[in-house]
mmCIF file of C-alpha atoms and ligand atoms in Angstrom:
data_model
loop_
_atom_site.group_PDB
_atom_site.id
_atom_site.type_symbol
_atom_site.label_atom_id
_atom_site.label_comp_id
_atom_site.label_asym_id
_atom_site.label_seq_id
_atom_site.Cartn_x
_atom_site.Cartn_y
_atom_site.Cartn_z
ATOM 1 C CA UNK A 926 -0.556 -52.800 68.737
ATOM 2 C CA UNK A 927 -3.844 -50.882 68.688
ATOM 3 C CA UNK A 928 -3.894 -47.177 69.522
ATOM 4 C CA UNK A 929 -5.868 -45.637 72.412
ATOM 5 C CA UNK A 930 -7.867 -43.487 69.947
ATOM 6 C CA UNK A 931 -11.514 -44.384 69.387
ATOM 7 C CA UNK A 932 -13.895 -44.235 66.436
ATOM 8 C CA UNK A 933 -17.630 -43.562 66.632
ATOM 9 C CA UNK A 934 -19.272 -45.568 63.867
ATOM 10 C CA UNK A 935 -21.420 -43.520 61.489
ATOM 11 C CA UNK A 936 -24.834 -44.781 60.315
ATOM 12 C CA UNK A 937 -24.296 -48.024 62.225
ATOM 13 C CA UNK A 938 -27.853 -49.390 62.297
ATOM 14 C CA UNK A 939 -28.786 -47.953 58.907
ATOM 15 C CA UNK A 940 -25.827 -49.460 57.071
ATOM 16 C CA UNK A 941 -26.152 -52.905 58.654
ATOM 17 C CA UNK A 942 -29.916 -52.938 58.057
ATOM 18 C CA UNK A 943 -29.266 -52.128 54.412
ATOM 19 C CA UNK A 944 -27.246 -55.343 54.171
ATOM 20 C CA UNK A 945 -29.222 -57.619 56.484
ATOM 21 C CA UNK A 946 -33.001 -57.405 56.738
ATOM 22 C CA UNK A 947 -33.992 -56.979 60.400
ATOM 23 C CA UNK A 948 -35.107 -60.197 62.049
ATOM 24 C CA UNK A 949 -33.288 -62.446 59.586
ATOM 25 C CA UNK A 950 -30.161 -64.450 60.387
ATOM 26 C CA UNK A 951 -28.478 -64.839 57.022
ATOM 27 C CA UNK A 952 -25.915 -67.560 56.381
ATOM 28 C CA UNK A 953 -24.245 -65.796 53.454
ATOM 29 C CA UNK A 954 -20.803 -64.262 52.975
ATOM 30 C CA UNK A 955 -20.467 -60.545 53.739
ATOM 31 C CA UNK A 956 -17.586 -58.117 53.255
ATOM 32 C CA UNK A 957 -16.757 -55.118 55.422
ATOM 33 C CA UNK A 958 -14.286 -53.415 53.087
ATOM 34 C CA UNK A 959 -13.259 -50.777 55.655
ATOM 35 C CA UNK A 960 -12.926 -52.404 59.088
ATOM 36 C CA UNK A 961 -11.629 -49.295 60.942
ATOM 37 C CA UNK A 962 -12.358 -50.089 64.569
ATOM 38 C CA UNK A 963 -14.982 -52.675 63.649
ATOM 39 C CA UNK A 964 -18.237 -50.952 64.620
ATOM 40 C CA UNK A 965 -20.097 -52.201 61.554
ATOM 41 C CA UNK A 966 -18.309 -55.569 61.587
ATOM 42 C CA UNK A 967 -19.336 -56.334 65.176
ATOM 43 C CA UNK A 968 -22.989 -55.596 64.472
ATOM 44 C CA UNK A 969 -22.916 -57.707 61.299
ATOM 45 C CA UNK A 970 -21.450 -60.598 63.314
ATOM 46 C CA UNK A 971 -24.216 -60.247 65.895
ATOM 47 C CA UNK A 972 -26.770 -60.747 63.140
ATOM 48 C CA UNK A 973 -25.120 -63.476 61.063
ATOM 49 C CA UNK A 974 -26.152 -67.120 61.290
ATOM 50 C CA UNK A 975 -23.541 -69.597 62.626
ATOM 51 C CA UNK A 976 -22.747 -70.648 59.022
ATOM 52 C CA UNK A 977 -22.399 -67.021 57.855
ATOM 53 C CA UNK A 978 -19.019 -65.450 57.075
ATOM 54 C CA UNK A 979 -17.626 -61.922 57.353
ATOM 55 C CA UNK A 980 -14.446 -60.988 55.497
ATOM 56 C CA UNK A 981 -13.004 -57.604 56.445
ATOM 57 C CA UNK A 982 -10.355 -55.479 54.742
ATOM 58 C CA UNK A 983 -8.275 -52.579 55.971
ATOM 59 C CA UNK A 984 -5.058 -50.992 54.783
ATOM 60 C CA UNK A 985 -4.231 -49.724 58.251
ATOM 61 C CA UNK A 986 -1.979 -51.763 60.549
ATOM 62 C CA UNK A 987 -3.711 -50.498 63.723
ATOM 63 C CA UNK A 988 -7.134 -51.401 62.321
ATOM 64 C CA UNK A 989 -5.894 -54.891 61.502
ATOM 65 C CA UNK A 990 -4.475 -55.257 65.041
ATOM 66 C CA UNK A 991 -7.865 -54.302 66.450
ATOM 67 C CA UNK A 992 -9.572 -56.837 64.181
ATOM 68 C CA UNK A 993 -7.222 -59.557 65.431
ATOM 69 C CA UNK A 994 -8.926 -59.190 68.833
ATOM 70 C CA UNK A 995 -12.222 -60.464 67.397
ATOM 71 C CA UNK A 996 -12.368 -64.099 68.333
ATOM 72 C CA UNK A 997 -15.030 -65.507 66.019
ATOM 73 C CA UNK A 998 -14.516 -68.345 63.548
ATOM 74 C CA UNK A 999 -16.902 -66.661 61.092
ATOM 75 C CA UNK A 1000 -14.635 -63.586 60.843
ATOM 76 C CA UNK A 1001 -11.375 -62.932 59.008
ATOM 77 C CA UNK A 1002 -9.372 -59.765 58.340
ATOM 78 C CA UNK A 1003 -7.116 -58.950 55.389
ATOM 79 C CA UNK A 1004 -4.429 -56.287 55.501
ATOM 80 C CA UNK A 1005 -5.017 -55.303 51.894
ATOM 81 C CA UNK A 1006 -6.571 -52.489 49.876
ATOM 82 C CA UNK A 1007 -10.235 -53.226 49.287
ATOM 83 C CA UNK A 1008 -9.632 -53.339 45.528
ATOM 84 C CA UNK A 1009 -8.546 -56.938 46.234
ATOM 85 C CA UNK A 1010 -12.165 -57.893 46.894
ATOM 86 C CA UNK A 1011 -12.341 -58.426 43.143
ATOM 87 C CA UNK A 1012 -10.369 -61.646 43.734
ATOM 88 C CA UNK A 1013 -13.218 -63.227 45.687
ATOM 89 C CA UNK A 1014 -15.263 -65.865 43.821
ATOM 90 C CA UNK A 1015 -17.806 -64.503 41.346
ATOM 91 C CA UNK A 1016 -21.356 -64.049 42.683
ATOM 92 C CA UNK A 1017 -20.258 -65.125 46.171
ATOM 93 C CA UNK A 1018 -21.270 -62.145 48.316
ATOM 94 C CA UNK A 1019 -24.598 -61.473 49.963
ATOM 95 C CA UNK A 1020 -23.504 -57.991 50.977
ATOM 96 C CA UNK A 1021 -20.651 -55.515 50.715
ATOM 97 C CA UNK A 1022 -20.172 -52.486 52.948
ATOM 98 C CA UNK A 1023 -17.768 -49.621 52.354
ATOM 99 C CA UNK A 1024 -17.474 -46.852 54.976
ATOM 100 C CA UNK A 1025 -15.039 -44.630 53.128
ATOM 101 C CA UNK A 1026 -12.243 -42.311 54.129
ATOM 102 C CA UNK A 1027 -10.235 -42.141 57.309
ATOM 103 C CA UNK A 1028 -11.144 -43.246 60.808
ATOM 104 C CA UNK A 1029 -11.018 -40.944 63.841
ATOM 105 C CA UNK A 1030 -7.966 -42.780 65.273
ATOM 106 C CA UNK A 1031 -6.095 -42.013 62.069
ATOM 107 C CA UNK A 1032 -7.007 -38.306 62.208
ATOM 108 C CA UNK A 1033 -6.483 -37.913 65.944
ATOM 109 C CA UNK A 1034 -3.030 -39.518 66.142
ATOM 110 C CA UNK A 1035 -0.487 -36.734 65.426
ATOM 111 C CA UNK A 1036 2.060 -39.356 64.314
ATOM 112 C CA UNK A 1037 -0.102 -40.209 61.287
ATOM 113 C CA UNK A 1038 0.114 -36.661 59.912
ATOM 114 C CA UNK A 1039 -3.485 -36.408 58.657
ATOM 115 C CA UNK A 1040 -4.502 -33.288 60.556
ATOM 116 C CA UNK A 1041 -3.463 -29.643 60.633
ATOM 117 C CA UNK A 1042 -4.841 -29.533 64.179
ATOM 118 C CA UNK A 1043 -1.811 -31.358 65.564
ATOM 119 C CA UNK A 1044 1.840 -31.073 64.641
ATOM 120 C CA UNK A 1045 3.395 -34.294 63.419
ATOM 121 C CA UNK A 1046 5.299 -35.880 60.544
ATOM 122 C CA UNK A 1047 3.604 -35.229 57.195
ATOM 123 C CA UNK A 1048 2.696 -38.805 56.345
ATOM 124 C CA UNK A 1049 -1.068 -39.355 55.639
ATOM 125 C CA UNK A 1050 -0.696 -42.921 54.375
ATOM 126 C CA UNK A 1051 -3.452 -45.248 55.517
ATOM 127 C CA UNK A 1052 -1.015 -48.108 54.966
ATOM 128 C CA UNK A 1053 2.251 -47.065 56.595
ATOM 129 C CA UNK A 1054 3.962 -50.276 55.466
ATOM 130 C CA UNK A 1055 4.152 -49.281 51.807
ATOM 131 C CA UNK A 1056 4.084 -46.369 49.389
ATOM 132 C CA UNK A 1057 5.254 -42.795 49.592
ATOM 133 C CA UNK A 1058 4.376 -40.360 52.399
ATOM 134 C CA UNK A 1059 3.065 -36.878 51.616
ATOM 135 C CA UNK A 1060 6.390 -35.366 52.772
ATOM 136 C CA UNK A 1061 8.282 -37.612 50.345
ATOM 137 C CA UNK A 1062 5.968 -36.754 47.491
ATOM 138 C CA UNK A 1063 6.061 -33.009 48.158
ATOM 139 C CA UNK A 1064 9.869 -33.092 48.215
ATOM 140 C CA UNK A 1065 10.072 -33.867 44.496
ATOM 141 C CA UNK A 1066 6.665 -33.307 42.856
ATOM 142 C CA UNK A 1067 6.583 -30.776 40.049
ATOM 143 C CA UNK A 1068 4.699 -27.541 40.611
ATOM 144 C CA UNK A 1069 2.116 -28.337 37.917
ATOM 145 C CA UNK A 1070 1.519 -31.793 39.388
ATOM 146 C CA UNK A 1071 0.982 -30.344 42.879
ATOM 147 C CA UNK A 1072 -1.405 -27.679 41.586
ATOM 148 C CA UNK A 1073 -3.403 -30.337 39.734
ATOM 149 C CA UNK A 1074 -3.761 -32.419 42.917
ATOM 150 C CA UNK A 1075 -4.867 -29.405 45.006
ATOM 151 C CA UNK A 1076 -7.397 -28.404 42.321
ATOM 152 C CA UNK A 1077 -8.761 -31.845 41.410
ATOM 153 C CA UNK A 1078 -8.969 -33.411 44.864
ATOM 154 C CA UNK A 1079 -9.371 -30.313 47.047
ATOM 155 C CA UNK A 1080 -11.222 -27.929 44.723
ATOM 156 C CA UNK A 1081 -8.686 -25.353 45.997
ATOM 157 C CA UNK A 1082 -8.964 -22.012 44.161
ATOM 158 C CA UNK A 1083 -5.403 -21.074 45.081
ATOM 159 C CA UNK A 1084 -3.896 -24.368 43.908
ATOM 160 C CA UNK A 1085 -1.240 -22.682 41.751
ATOM 161 C CA UNK A 1086 -0.215 -20.295 44.524
ATOM 162 C CA UNK A 1087 0.053 -23.102 47.107
ATOM 163 C CA UNK A 1088 2.195 -25.169 44.731
ATOM 164 C CA UNK A 1089 4.437 -22.144 44.110
ATOM 165 C CA UNK A 1090 4.802 -21.530 47.863
ATOM 166 C CA UNK A 1091 5.822 -25.158 48.476
ATOM 167 C CA UNK A 1092 8.310 -25.028 45.626
ATOM 168 C CA UNK A 1093 9.840 -21.740 46.830
ATOM 169 C CA UNK A 1094 10.175 -23.059 50.349
ATOM 170 C CA UNK A 1095 11.868 -26.268 49.091
ATOM 171 C CA UNK A 1096 14.446 -24.236 47.254
ATOM 172 C CA UNK A 1097 15.115 -21.868 50.140
ATOM 173 C CA UNK A 1098 15.022 -24.131 53.194
ATOM 174 C CA UNK A 1099 14.525 -27.742 52.063
ATOM 175 C CA UNK A 1100 11.362 -29.843 51.883
ATOM 176 C CA UNK A 1101 8.309 -29.471 54.131
ATOM 177 C CA UNK A 1102 8.262 -32.303 56.629
ATOM 178 C CA UNK A 1103 5.598 -31.550 59.253
ATOM 179 C CA UNK A 1104 1.864 -30.851 59.257
ATOM 180 C CA UNK A 1105 2.374 -27.510 61.041
ATOM 181 C CA UNK A 1106 4.873 -26.305 58.430
ATOM 182 C CA UNK A 1107 2.515 -27.223 55.614
ATOM 183 C CA UNK A 1108 -0.519 -25.643 57.312
ATOM 184 C CA UNK A 1109 1.405 -22.390 57.799
ATOM 185 C CA UNK A 1110 2.660 -22.345 54.230
ATOM 186 C CA UNK A 1111 -0.828 -22.946 52.845
ATOM 187 C CA UNK A 1112 -2.372 -20.284 55.090
ATOM 188 C CA UNK A 1113 0.058 -17.772 53.573
ATOM 189 C CA UNK A 1114 -0.864 -18.712 49.999
ATOM 190 C CA UNK A 1115 -4.652 -19.137 50.280
ATOM 191 C CA UNK A 1116 -6.196 -15.692 50.223
ATOM 192 C CA UNK A 1117 -9.799 -16.509 51.080
ATOM 193 C CA UNK A 1118 -11.076 -17.457 54.496
ATOM 194 C CA UNK A 1119 -14.152 -19.677 54.831
ATOM 195 C CA UNK A 1120 -15.994 -19.262 58.139
ATOM 196 C CA UNK A 1121 -15.164 -21.982 60.636
ATOM 197 C CA UNK A 1122 -12.672 -23.637 58.285
ATOM 198 C CA UNK A 1123 -8.889 -23.759 58.526
ATOM 199 C CA UNK A 1124 -7.386 -22.394 55.262
ATOM 200 C CA UNK A 1125 -5.389 -25.613 54.891
ATOM 201 C CA UNK A 1126 -8.491 -27.852 54.897
ATOM 202 C CA UNK A 1127 -8.746 -28.277 51.132
ATOM 203 C CA UNK A 1128 -5.044 -28.884 50.561
ATOM 204 C CA UNK A 1129 -4.891 -31.482 53.342
ATOM 205 C CA UNK A 1130 -7.968 -33.237 51.922
ATOM 206 C CA UNK A 1131 -6.429 -33.220 48.439
ATOM 207 C CA UNK A 1132 -3.129 -34.681 49.605
ATOM 208 C CA UNK A 1133 -4.839 -37.406 51.606
ATOM 209 C CA UNK A 1134 -7.039 -38.457 48.687
ATOM 210 C CA UNK A 1135 -4.092 -38.391 46.295
ATOM 211 C CA UNK A 1136 -1.484 -40.203 48.394
ATOM 212 C CA UNK A 1137 -3.938 -43.028 49.177
ATOM 213 C CA UNK A 1138 -5.363 -43.192 45.624
ATOM 214 C CA UNK A 1139 -8.761 -43.020 47.287
ATOM 215 C CA UNK A 1140 -10.920 -42.209 44.277
ATOM 216 C CA UNK A 1141 -9.214 -44.662 41.942
ATOM 217 C CA UNK A 1142 -9.500 -47.480 44.491
ATOM 218 C CA UNK A 1143 -13.156 -46.643 45.128
ATOM 219 C CA UNK A 1144 -13.930 -46.803 41.404
ATOM 220 C CA UNK A 1145 -12.062 -50.111 41.036
ATOM 221 C CA UNK A 1146 -13.790 -51.692 44.028
ATOM 222 C CA UNK A 1147 -17.210 -50.611 42.781
ATOM 223 C CA UNK A 1148 -16.513 -52.162 39.371
ATOM 224 C CA UNK A 1149 -15.334 -55.356 41.092
ATOM 225 C CA UNK A 1150 -18.488 -55.483 43.219
ATOM 226 C CA UNK A 1151 -20.601 -56.201 40.116
ATOM 227 C CA UNK A 1152 -18.782 -59.477 39.663
ATOM 228 C CA UNK A 1153 -18.587 -60.636 43.286
ATOM 229 C CA UNK A 1154 -22.109 -59.765 44.465
ATOM 230 C CA UNK A 1155 -24.642 -62.521 44.078
ATOM 231 C CA UNK A 1156 -28.080 -61.775 42.602
ATOM 232 C CA UNK A 1157 -29.986 -59.672 45.165
ATOM 233 C CA UNK A 1158 -26.699 -59.070 47.012
ATOM 234 C CA UNK A 1159 -26.517 -55.635 48.583
ATOM 235 C CA UNK A 1160 -23.967 -52.871 48.066
ATOM 236 C CA UNK A 1161 -23.898 -50.193 50.800
ATOM 237 C CA UNK A 1162 -21.457 -47.282 50.569
ATOM 238 C CA UNK A 1163 -21.012 -44.433 53.046
ATOM 239 C CA UNK A 1164 -19.162 -41.423 51.655
ATOM 240 C CA UNK A 1165 -18.051 -38.248 53.389
ATOM 241 C CA UNK A 1166 -17.418 -35.708 50.644
ATOM 242 C CA UNK A 1167 -18.824 -34.790 47.282
ATOM 243 C CA UNK A 1168 -15.994 -36.259 45.191
ATOM 244 C CA UNK A 1169 -16.600 -39.713 46.671
ATOM 245 C CA UNK A 1170 -20.362 -39.455 46.647
ATOM 246 C CA UNK A 1171 -20.388 -38.379 42.991
ATOM 247 C CA UNK A 1172 -18.483 -41.530 42.029
ATOM 248 C CA UNK A 1173 -20.865 -43.778 44.000
ATOM 249 C CA UNK A 1174 -23.977 -42.015 42.719
ATOM 250 C CA UNK A 1175 -22.860 -42.077 39.077
ATOM 251 C CA UNK A 1176 -21.775 -45.705 39.336
ATOM 252 C CA UNK A 1177 -25.151 -46.811 40.695
ATOM 253 C CA UNK A 1178 -27.017 -44.653 38.171
ATOM 254 C CA UNK A 1179 -24.964 -45.949 35.235
ATOM 255 C CA UNK A 1180 -25.702 -49.575 36.122
ATOM 256 C CA UNK A 1181 -29.329 -49.039 37.060
ATOM 257 C CA UNK A 1182 -30.503 -48.529 33.518
ATOM 258 C CA UNK A 1183 -30.490 -50.579 30.365
ATOM 259 C CA UNK A 1184 -27.749 -49.444 28.004
ATOM 260 C CA UNK A 1185 -28.500 -49.260 24.283
ATOM 261 C CA UNK A 1186 -25.682 -49.542 21.775
ATOM 262 C CA UNK A 1187 -26.165 -46.607 19.382
ATOM 263 C CA UNK A 1188 -24.270 -48.435 16.648
ATOM 264 C CA UNK A 1189 -26.663 -51.412 16.849
ATOM 265 C CA UNK A 1190 -30.068 -49.806 17.317
ATOM 266 C CA UNK A 1191 -32.034 -53.065 16.933
ATOM 267 C CA UNK A 1192 -29.893 -55.124 19.297
ATOM 268 C CA UNK A 1193 -31.252 -55.899 22.757
ATOM 269 C CA UNK A 1194 -30.003 -53.413 25.360
ATOM 270 C CA UNK A 1195 -27.375 -54.486 27.899
ATOM 271 C CA UNK A 1196 -29.297 -55.459 31.018
ATOM 272 C CA UNK A 1197 -29.166 -53.360 34.138
ATOM 273 C CA UNK A 1198 -26.851 -54.797 36.796
ATOM 274 C CA UNK A 1199 -27.978 -52.812 39.834
ATOM 275 C CA UNK A 1200 -31.174 -51.458 41.300
ATOM 276 C CA UNK A 1201 -30.858 -48.315 43.425
ATOM 277 C CA UNK A 1202 -32.484 -48.993 46.780
ATOM 278 C CA UNK A 1203 -31.918 -46.051 49.122
ATOM 279 C CA UNK A 1204 -30.060 -42.852 49.928
ATOM 280 C CA UNK A 1205 -29.827 -42.260 53.660
ATOM 281 C CA UNK A 1206 -28.408 -39.380 55.702
ATOM 282 C CA UNK A 1207 -27.685 -39.444 59.441
ATOM 283 C CA UNK A 1208 -30.435 -38.195 61.743
ATOM 284 C CA UNK A 1209 -30.134 -34.811 63.462
ATOM 285 C CA UNK A 1210 -29.554 -36.678 66.724
ATOM 286 C CA UNK A 1211 -26.622 -38.621 65.248
ATOM 287 C CA UNK A 1212 -25.036 -35.445 63.840
ATOM 288 C CA UNK A 1213 -25.463 -33.694 67.202
ATOM 289 C CA UNK A 1214 -23.767 -36.594 68.983
ATOM 290 C CA UNK A 1215 -21.045 -37.084 66.353
ATOM 291 C CA UNK A 1216 -20.276 -34.007 64.209
ATOM 292 C CA UNK A 1217 -18.108 -36.160 61.930
ATOM 293 C CA UNK A 1218 -21.338 -37.721 60.645
ATOM 294 C CA UNK A 1219 -22.665 -34.449 59.238
ATOM 295 C CA UNK A 1220 -21.455 -34.938 55.673
ATOM 296 C CA UNK A 1221 -22.148 -38.688 55.492
ATOM 297 C CA UNK A 1222 -24.368 -40.157 52.786
ATOM 298 C CA UNK A 1223 -25.204 -43.849 52.598
ATOM 299 C CA UNK A 1224 -26.206 -45.180 49.188
ATOM 300 C CA UNK A 1225 -27.602 -48.664 48.845
ATOM 301 C CA UNK A 1226 -28.056 -50.726 45.689
ATOM 302 C CA UNK A 1227 -29.001 -54.324 44.957
ATOM 303 C CA UNK A 1228 -27.433 -56.591 42.347
ATOM 304 C CA UNK A 1229 -30.051 -57.641 39.846
ATOM 305 C CA UNK A 1230 -30.882 -61.246 38.987
ATOM 306 C CA UNK A 1231 -29.421 -60.984 35.492
ATOM 307 C CA UNK A 1232 -26.061 -62.746 35.027
ATOM 308 C CA UNK A 1233 -23.299 -60.392 33.852
HETATM 309 C C1 SAM B 1097 -14.326 -44.538 58.228
HETATM 310 S S1 SAM B 1097 -13.218 -45.788 58.674
HETATM 311 C C2 SAM B 1097 -14.264 -47.195 58.922
HETATM 312 C C3 SAM B 1097 -14.862 -47.286 60.281
HETATM 313 C C4 SAM B 1097 -15.605 -48.551 60.567
HETATM 314 N N1 SAM B 1097 -16.788 -48.711 59.746
HETATM 315 C C5 SAM B 1097 -15.965 -48.659 62.041
HETATM 316 O O1 SAM B 1097 -17.152 -48.722 62.357
HETATM 317 O O2 SAM B 1097 -15.060 -48.661 62.873
HETATM 318 C C6 SAM B 1097 -12.432 -46.194 57.169
HETATM 319 C C7 SAM B 1097 -11.383 -47.279 57.268
HETATM 320 O O3 SAM B 1097 -11.177 -47.772 55.954
HETATM 321 C C8 SAM B 1097 -9.823 -47.960 55.702
HETATM 322 N N2 SAM B 1097 -9.652 -47.779 54.256
HETATM 323 C C9 SAM B 1097 -9.898 -46.657 53.541
HETATM 324 N N3 SAM B 1097 -9.662 -46.870 52.251
HETATM 325 C C10 SAM B 1097 -9.279 -48.170 52.133
HETATM 326 C C11 SAM B 1097 -8.899 -48.991 51.024
HETATM 327 N N4 SAM B 1097 -8.851 -48.505 49.786
HETATM 328 N N5 SAM B 1097 -8.598 -50.282 51.269
HETATM 329 C C12 SAM B 1097 -8.643 -50.786 52.548
HETATM 330 N N6 SAM B 1097 -8.969 -50.039 53.626
HETATM 331 C C13 SAM B 1097 -9.281 -48.755 53.420
HETATM 332 C C14 SAM B 1097 -9.120 -46.923 56.537
HETATM 333 O O4 SAM B 1097 -7.810 -47.346 56.859
HETATM 334 C C15 SAM B 1097 -10.026 -46.830 57.764
HETATM 335 O O5 SAM B 1097 -9.578 -47.688 58.790
#
């Protein structure tokens, strides 16, 4: 069943144009690794030739239900993490799009537990059919482990204090099970206030990234893309915070130069596998219409002709 919540697609035209040159009707195979509510997928389908194919992935059951409503023989959806795109045939893809993070329906549905703005069960899993929820993890995680997550994925200065507050609360009254309880606990432990930002923002971001293994899966999917993109195939990635963007930027940079082996100075360098093509930010008009777009960065790269 799909939820009544909607998602406004970010960088819709820009991302699809990065994959498909305007005015062309390619017959290749494309992947939308993050279907969401299908904004990018629908535009890709509009532009594909009849022999083209679009394979979409999403971990989220509601996203997959929405995708099932697309009645188009060129389209298929997989309820799988996008790391599985590495199983596609080598050099088979003309383009791969990743629009990272959570969708608005996920954030806006209190039952999903992603937001401190609504009270709900502390879940935060994109895939609710498997894995541990945030509440389950927080019930048993060690203090040091929690602090590391808050610091590494949330850049939270009061990581140690938040972990201590969660631990103390567990011992006194049992585990934290709702978003409101966690937000209140964090607000008591975080001593700084950033203008316009809820004090729990960083801790919620950290838990979401951790429980969904977002950065690890991003890194794995990027590595896999080198094998599945065909020569001149396009990689387009939209990220929403600096931790994600750093991974994408460093990945493209690392593969956009020839690598010399210092131990074999006269050997030919390893060829470059990618060519950086563009870095695009949403227009002022898009940000005004959809504030969620404000931190978005689209990076585009092209697979080089050289075989891996
Ligand atoms: C920002 S939304 C995509 C929105 C989409 N482009 C649209 O226009 O509707 C991100 C989606 O990617 C999914 N997602 C995030 N990480 C994923 C992963 N590692 N594997 C599969 N799906 C993932 C989320 O469940 C969410 O539905």
